[in-house]
Short mmCIF file of C-alpha atoms in Angstrom, two decimals:
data_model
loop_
_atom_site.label_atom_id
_atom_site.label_comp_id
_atom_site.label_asym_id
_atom_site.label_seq_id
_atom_site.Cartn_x
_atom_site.Cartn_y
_atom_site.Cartn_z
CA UNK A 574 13.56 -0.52 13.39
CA UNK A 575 13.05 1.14 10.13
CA UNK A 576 10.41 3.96 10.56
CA UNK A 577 9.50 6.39 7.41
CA UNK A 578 8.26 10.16 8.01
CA UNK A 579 6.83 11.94 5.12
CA UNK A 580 6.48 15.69 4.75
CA UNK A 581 5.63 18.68 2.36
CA UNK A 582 2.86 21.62 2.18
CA UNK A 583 -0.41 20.81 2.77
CA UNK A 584 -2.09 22.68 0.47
CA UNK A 585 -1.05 23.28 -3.01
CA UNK A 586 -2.89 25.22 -5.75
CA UNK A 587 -4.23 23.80 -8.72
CA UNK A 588 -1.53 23.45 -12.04
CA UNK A 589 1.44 23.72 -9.45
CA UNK A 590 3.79 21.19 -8.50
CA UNK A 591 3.07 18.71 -5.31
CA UNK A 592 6.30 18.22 -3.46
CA UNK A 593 6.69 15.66 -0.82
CA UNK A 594 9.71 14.29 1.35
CA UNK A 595 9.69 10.58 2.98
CA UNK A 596 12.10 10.43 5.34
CA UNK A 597 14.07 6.89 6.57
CA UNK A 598 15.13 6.35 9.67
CA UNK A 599 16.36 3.05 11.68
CA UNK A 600 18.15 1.83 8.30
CA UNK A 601 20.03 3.06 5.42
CA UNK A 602 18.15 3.69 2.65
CA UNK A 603 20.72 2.22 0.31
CA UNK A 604 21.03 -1.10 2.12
CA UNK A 605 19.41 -3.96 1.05
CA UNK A 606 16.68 -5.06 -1.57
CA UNK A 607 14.20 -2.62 -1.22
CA UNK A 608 12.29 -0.48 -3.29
CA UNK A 609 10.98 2.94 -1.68
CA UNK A 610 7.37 3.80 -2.56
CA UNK A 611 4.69 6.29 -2.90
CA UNK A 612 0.65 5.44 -2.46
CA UNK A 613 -2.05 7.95 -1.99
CA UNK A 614 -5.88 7.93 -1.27
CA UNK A 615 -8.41 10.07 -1.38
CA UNK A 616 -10.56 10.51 1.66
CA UNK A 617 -13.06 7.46 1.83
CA UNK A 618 -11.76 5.50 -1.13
CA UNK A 619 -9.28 3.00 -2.02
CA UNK A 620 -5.49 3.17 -1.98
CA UNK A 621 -3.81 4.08 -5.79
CA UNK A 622 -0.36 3.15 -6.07
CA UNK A 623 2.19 5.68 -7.19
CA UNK A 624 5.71 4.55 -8.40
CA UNK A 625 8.97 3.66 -6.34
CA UNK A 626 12.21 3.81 -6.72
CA UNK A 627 14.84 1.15 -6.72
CA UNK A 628 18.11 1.62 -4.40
CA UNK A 629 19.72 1.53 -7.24
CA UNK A 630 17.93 5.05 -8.80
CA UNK A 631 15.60 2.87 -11.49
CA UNK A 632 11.90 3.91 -11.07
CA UNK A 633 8.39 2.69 -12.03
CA UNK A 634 5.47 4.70 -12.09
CA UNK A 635 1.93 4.10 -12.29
CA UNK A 636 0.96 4.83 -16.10
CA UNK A 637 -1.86 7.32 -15.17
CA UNK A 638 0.11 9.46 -13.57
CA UNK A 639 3.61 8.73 -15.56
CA UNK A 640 3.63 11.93 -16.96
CA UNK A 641 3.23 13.71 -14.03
CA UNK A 642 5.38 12.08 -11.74
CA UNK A 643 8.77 11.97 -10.76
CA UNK A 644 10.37 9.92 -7.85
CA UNK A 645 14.46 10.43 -6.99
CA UNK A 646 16.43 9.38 -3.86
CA UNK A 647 19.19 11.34 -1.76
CA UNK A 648 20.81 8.94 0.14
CA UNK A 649 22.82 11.89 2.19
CA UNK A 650 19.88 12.87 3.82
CA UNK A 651 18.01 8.91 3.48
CA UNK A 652 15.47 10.31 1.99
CA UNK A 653 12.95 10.11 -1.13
CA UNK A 654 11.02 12.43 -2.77
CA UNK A 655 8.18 12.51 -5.07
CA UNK A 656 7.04 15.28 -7.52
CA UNK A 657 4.11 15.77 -9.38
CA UNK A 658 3.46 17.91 -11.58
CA UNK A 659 -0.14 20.12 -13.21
CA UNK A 660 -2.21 19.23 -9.80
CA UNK A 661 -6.05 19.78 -9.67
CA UNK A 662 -8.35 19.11 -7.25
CA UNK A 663 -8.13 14.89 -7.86
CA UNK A 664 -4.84 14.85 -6.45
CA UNK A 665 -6.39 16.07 -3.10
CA UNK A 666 -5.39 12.66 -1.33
CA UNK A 667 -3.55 11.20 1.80
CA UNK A 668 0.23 10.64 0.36
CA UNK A 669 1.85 7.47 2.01
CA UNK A 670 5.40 6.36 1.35
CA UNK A 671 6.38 2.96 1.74
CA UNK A 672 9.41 0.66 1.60
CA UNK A 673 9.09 -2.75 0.01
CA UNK A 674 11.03 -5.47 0.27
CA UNK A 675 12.37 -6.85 -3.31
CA UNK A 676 14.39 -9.99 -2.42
CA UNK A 677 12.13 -12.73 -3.55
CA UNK A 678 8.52 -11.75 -3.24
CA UNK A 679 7.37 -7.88 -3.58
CA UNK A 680 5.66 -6.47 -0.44
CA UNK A 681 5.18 -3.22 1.68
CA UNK A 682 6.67 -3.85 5.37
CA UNK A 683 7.07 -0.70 6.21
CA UNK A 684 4.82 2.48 5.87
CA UNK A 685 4.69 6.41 6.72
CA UNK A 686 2.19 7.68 8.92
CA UNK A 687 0.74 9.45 5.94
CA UNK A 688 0.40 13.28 5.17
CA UNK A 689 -2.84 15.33 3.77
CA UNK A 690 -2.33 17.01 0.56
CA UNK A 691 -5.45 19.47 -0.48
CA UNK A 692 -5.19 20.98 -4.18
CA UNK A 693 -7.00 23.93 -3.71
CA UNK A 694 -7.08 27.71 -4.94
CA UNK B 801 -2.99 -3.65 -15.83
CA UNK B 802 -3.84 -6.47 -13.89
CA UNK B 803 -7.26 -5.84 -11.97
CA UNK B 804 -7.66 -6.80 -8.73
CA UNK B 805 -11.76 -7.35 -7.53
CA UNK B 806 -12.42 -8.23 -3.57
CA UNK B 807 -15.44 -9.51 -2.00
CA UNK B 808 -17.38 -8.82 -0.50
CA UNK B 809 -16.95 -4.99 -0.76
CA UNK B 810 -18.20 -4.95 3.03
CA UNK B 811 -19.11 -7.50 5.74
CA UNK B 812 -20.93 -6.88 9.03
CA UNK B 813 -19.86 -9.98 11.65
CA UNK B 814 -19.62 -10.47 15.38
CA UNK B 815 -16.74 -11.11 17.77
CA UNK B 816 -15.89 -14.80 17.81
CA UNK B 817 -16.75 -15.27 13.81
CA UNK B 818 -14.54 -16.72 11.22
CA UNK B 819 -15.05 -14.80 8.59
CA UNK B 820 -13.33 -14.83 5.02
CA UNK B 821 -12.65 -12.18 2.41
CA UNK B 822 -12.03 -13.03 -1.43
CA UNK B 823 -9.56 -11.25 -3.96
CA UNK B 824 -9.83 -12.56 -7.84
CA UNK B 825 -6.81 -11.53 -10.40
CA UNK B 826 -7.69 -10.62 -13.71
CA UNK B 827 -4.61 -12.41 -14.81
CA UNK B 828 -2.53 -15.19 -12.89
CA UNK B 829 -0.18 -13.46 -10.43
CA UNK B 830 1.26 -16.71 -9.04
CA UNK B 831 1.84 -16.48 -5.24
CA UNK B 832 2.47 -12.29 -5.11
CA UNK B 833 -0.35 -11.53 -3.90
CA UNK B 834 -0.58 -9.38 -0.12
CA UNK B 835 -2.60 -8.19 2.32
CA UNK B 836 -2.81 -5.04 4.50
CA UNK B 837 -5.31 -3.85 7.31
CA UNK B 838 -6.40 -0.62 7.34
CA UNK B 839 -7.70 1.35 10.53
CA UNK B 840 -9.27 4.80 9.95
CA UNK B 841 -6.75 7.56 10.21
CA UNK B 842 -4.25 4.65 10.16
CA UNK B 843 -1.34 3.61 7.65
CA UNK B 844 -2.02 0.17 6.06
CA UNK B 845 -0.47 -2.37 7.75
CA UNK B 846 1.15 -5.71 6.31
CA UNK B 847 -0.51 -9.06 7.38
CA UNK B 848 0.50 -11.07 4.99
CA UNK B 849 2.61 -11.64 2.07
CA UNK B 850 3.24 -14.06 -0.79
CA UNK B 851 -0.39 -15.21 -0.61
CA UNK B 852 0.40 -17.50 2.46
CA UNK B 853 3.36 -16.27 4.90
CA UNK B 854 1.84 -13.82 8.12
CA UNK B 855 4.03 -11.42 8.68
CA UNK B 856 5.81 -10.88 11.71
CA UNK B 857 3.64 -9.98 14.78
CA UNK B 858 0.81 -10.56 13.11
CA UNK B 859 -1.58 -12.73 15.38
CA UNK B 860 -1.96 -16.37 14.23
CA UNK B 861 -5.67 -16.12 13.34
CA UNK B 862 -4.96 -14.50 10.37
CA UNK B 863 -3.91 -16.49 7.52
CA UNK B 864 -3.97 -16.52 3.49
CA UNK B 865 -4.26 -19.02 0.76
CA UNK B 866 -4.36 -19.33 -2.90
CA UNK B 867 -2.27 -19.11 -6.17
CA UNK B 868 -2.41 -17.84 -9.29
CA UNK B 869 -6.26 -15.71 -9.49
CA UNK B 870 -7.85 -16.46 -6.76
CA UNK B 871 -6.81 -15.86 -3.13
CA UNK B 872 -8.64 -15.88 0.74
CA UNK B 873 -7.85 -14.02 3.76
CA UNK B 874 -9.20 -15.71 6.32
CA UNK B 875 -9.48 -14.24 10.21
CA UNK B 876 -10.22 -17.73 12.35
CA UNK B 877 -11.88 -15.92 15.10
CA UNK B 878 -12.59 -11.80 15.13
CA UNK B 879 -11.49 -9.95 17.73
CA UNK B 880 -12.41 -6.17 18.61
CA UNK B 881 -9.43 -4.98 17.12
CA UNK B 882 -10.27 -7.17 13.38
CA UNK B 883 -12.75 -4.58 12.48
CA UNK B 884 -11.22 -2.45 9.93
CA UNK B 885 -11.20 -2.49 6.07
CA UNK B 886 -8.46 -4.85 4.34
CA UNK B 887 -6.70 -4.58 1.02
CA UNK B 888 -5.07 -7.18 -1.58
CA UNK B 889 -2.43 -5.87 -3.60
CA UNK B 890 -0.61 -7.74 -6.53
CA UNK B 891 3.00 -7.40 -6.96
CA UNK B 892 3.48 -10.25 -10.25
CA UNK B 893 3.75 -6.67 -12.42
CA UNK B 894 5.74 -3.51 -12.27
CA UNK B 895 2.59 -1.73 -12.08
CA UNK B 896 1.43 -2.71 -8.51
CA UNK B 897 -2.58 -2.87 -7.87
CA UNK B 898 -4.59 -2.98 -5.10
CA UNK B 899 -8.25 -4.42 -4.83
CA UNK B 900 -10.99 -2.08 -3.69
CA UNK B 901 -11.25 -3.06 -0.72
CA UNK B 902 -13.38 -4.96 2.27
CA UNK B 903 -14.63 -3.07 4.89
CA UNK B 904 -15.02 -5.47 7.96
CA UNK B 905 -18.38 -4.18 10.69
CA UNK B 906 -19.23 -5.14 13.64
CA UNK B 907 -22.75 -6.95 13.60
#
């Protein structure tokens, strides 16, 4: 079955770019009716949705963070990545991706084992 | 953005109980409404979608109900492994929400 594996540095220092990989295996990421997602939470508090991208290369993006982020696809490699941009020390979160089925209702089915992110100097 | 307010924010309960968690819309959201479990260290994981429809795997004693603002998650009789916090999430809008979140305890 589908599984998703994301990766990226660990630590990043504040004003830089966060850079993170989810990689798809199981399944093609440009089959089917799915969008490909990004979540994050910080450590003991709720989860904050990101943006996703369509298979089709449309995006949306949480308004919060819209000027900061930046999702694309590569479907050589079946992967997505997410970018975002000016990081302080709120951005220090556990960074899930996610795949969500589109064909009818909207829901994550699939998720990442999630990867640590600390914004630090 | 449509708001998404669970309760309670925590419940302590014993092996056996029925127990049922709340999730109020600010705005109707008709029947997209989800729910995840979440373990600590752990990925959220799906249990049910479209308000009403358990996922796959997902043990029977878990079910949902409700349309348009207000929704239940309901677990029929707890097990060990129940105890864990659980999430709505709203996908009626491009800009997906989740609630805060209901952190199940053992009693």
């Amino acid at each position: 079955q589908v599984q998703l594996q994301e990766s990226g540095p660990g630590l990043v220092k504040p004003s830089q770019t966060l850079s993170l990989t989810c990689t798809v295996s199981g399944g093609s990421i440009s089959s089917g009716s799915y969008y490909w997602s990004w979540i994050r939470q910080p450590a003991g508090k709720g989860l904050e949705w990101i943006g996703r991208i369509y298979t089709s290369g449309s995006t949306n993006y949480n308004p919060s963070l819209k000027s900061r982020v930046t999702i694309s696809v590569d479907t050589s490699k079946n992967q997505f990545s997410l970018k975002l941009s000016s990081v302080t020390a709120a951005d220090t979160a556990v960074y899930y991706c996610a795949r969500e089925e589109a064909a009818g209702y909207y829901y994550m089915d699939v998720w990442g084992k999630g990867t640590t992110v600390t914004v630090s100097s | 953005d449509i708001q998404m307010t669970q309760s309670p924010s925590s419940l302590s309960a014993s092996v056996g109980d029925r127990v049922t968690i709340t999730c109020r819309a600010s705005q109707s959201i008709s029947s997209y409404l989800n729910w995840y479990q979440q373990k600590p260290g752990k990925a959220p994981k799906l249990l049910i979608y479209a308000a009403s429809s358990l996922q796959s795997g997902v043990p029977s004693r878990f079910s949902g109900s409700g349309s348009g603002t207000d929704f239940t998650l309901t677990i029929s009789s707890l097990q060990p492994e129940d105890f864990a916090t659980y999430y709505c999430q709203q996908s009626y809008s491009t800009l997906l929400t989740f609630g805060q979140g209901t952190r199940l305890e053992i009693k």
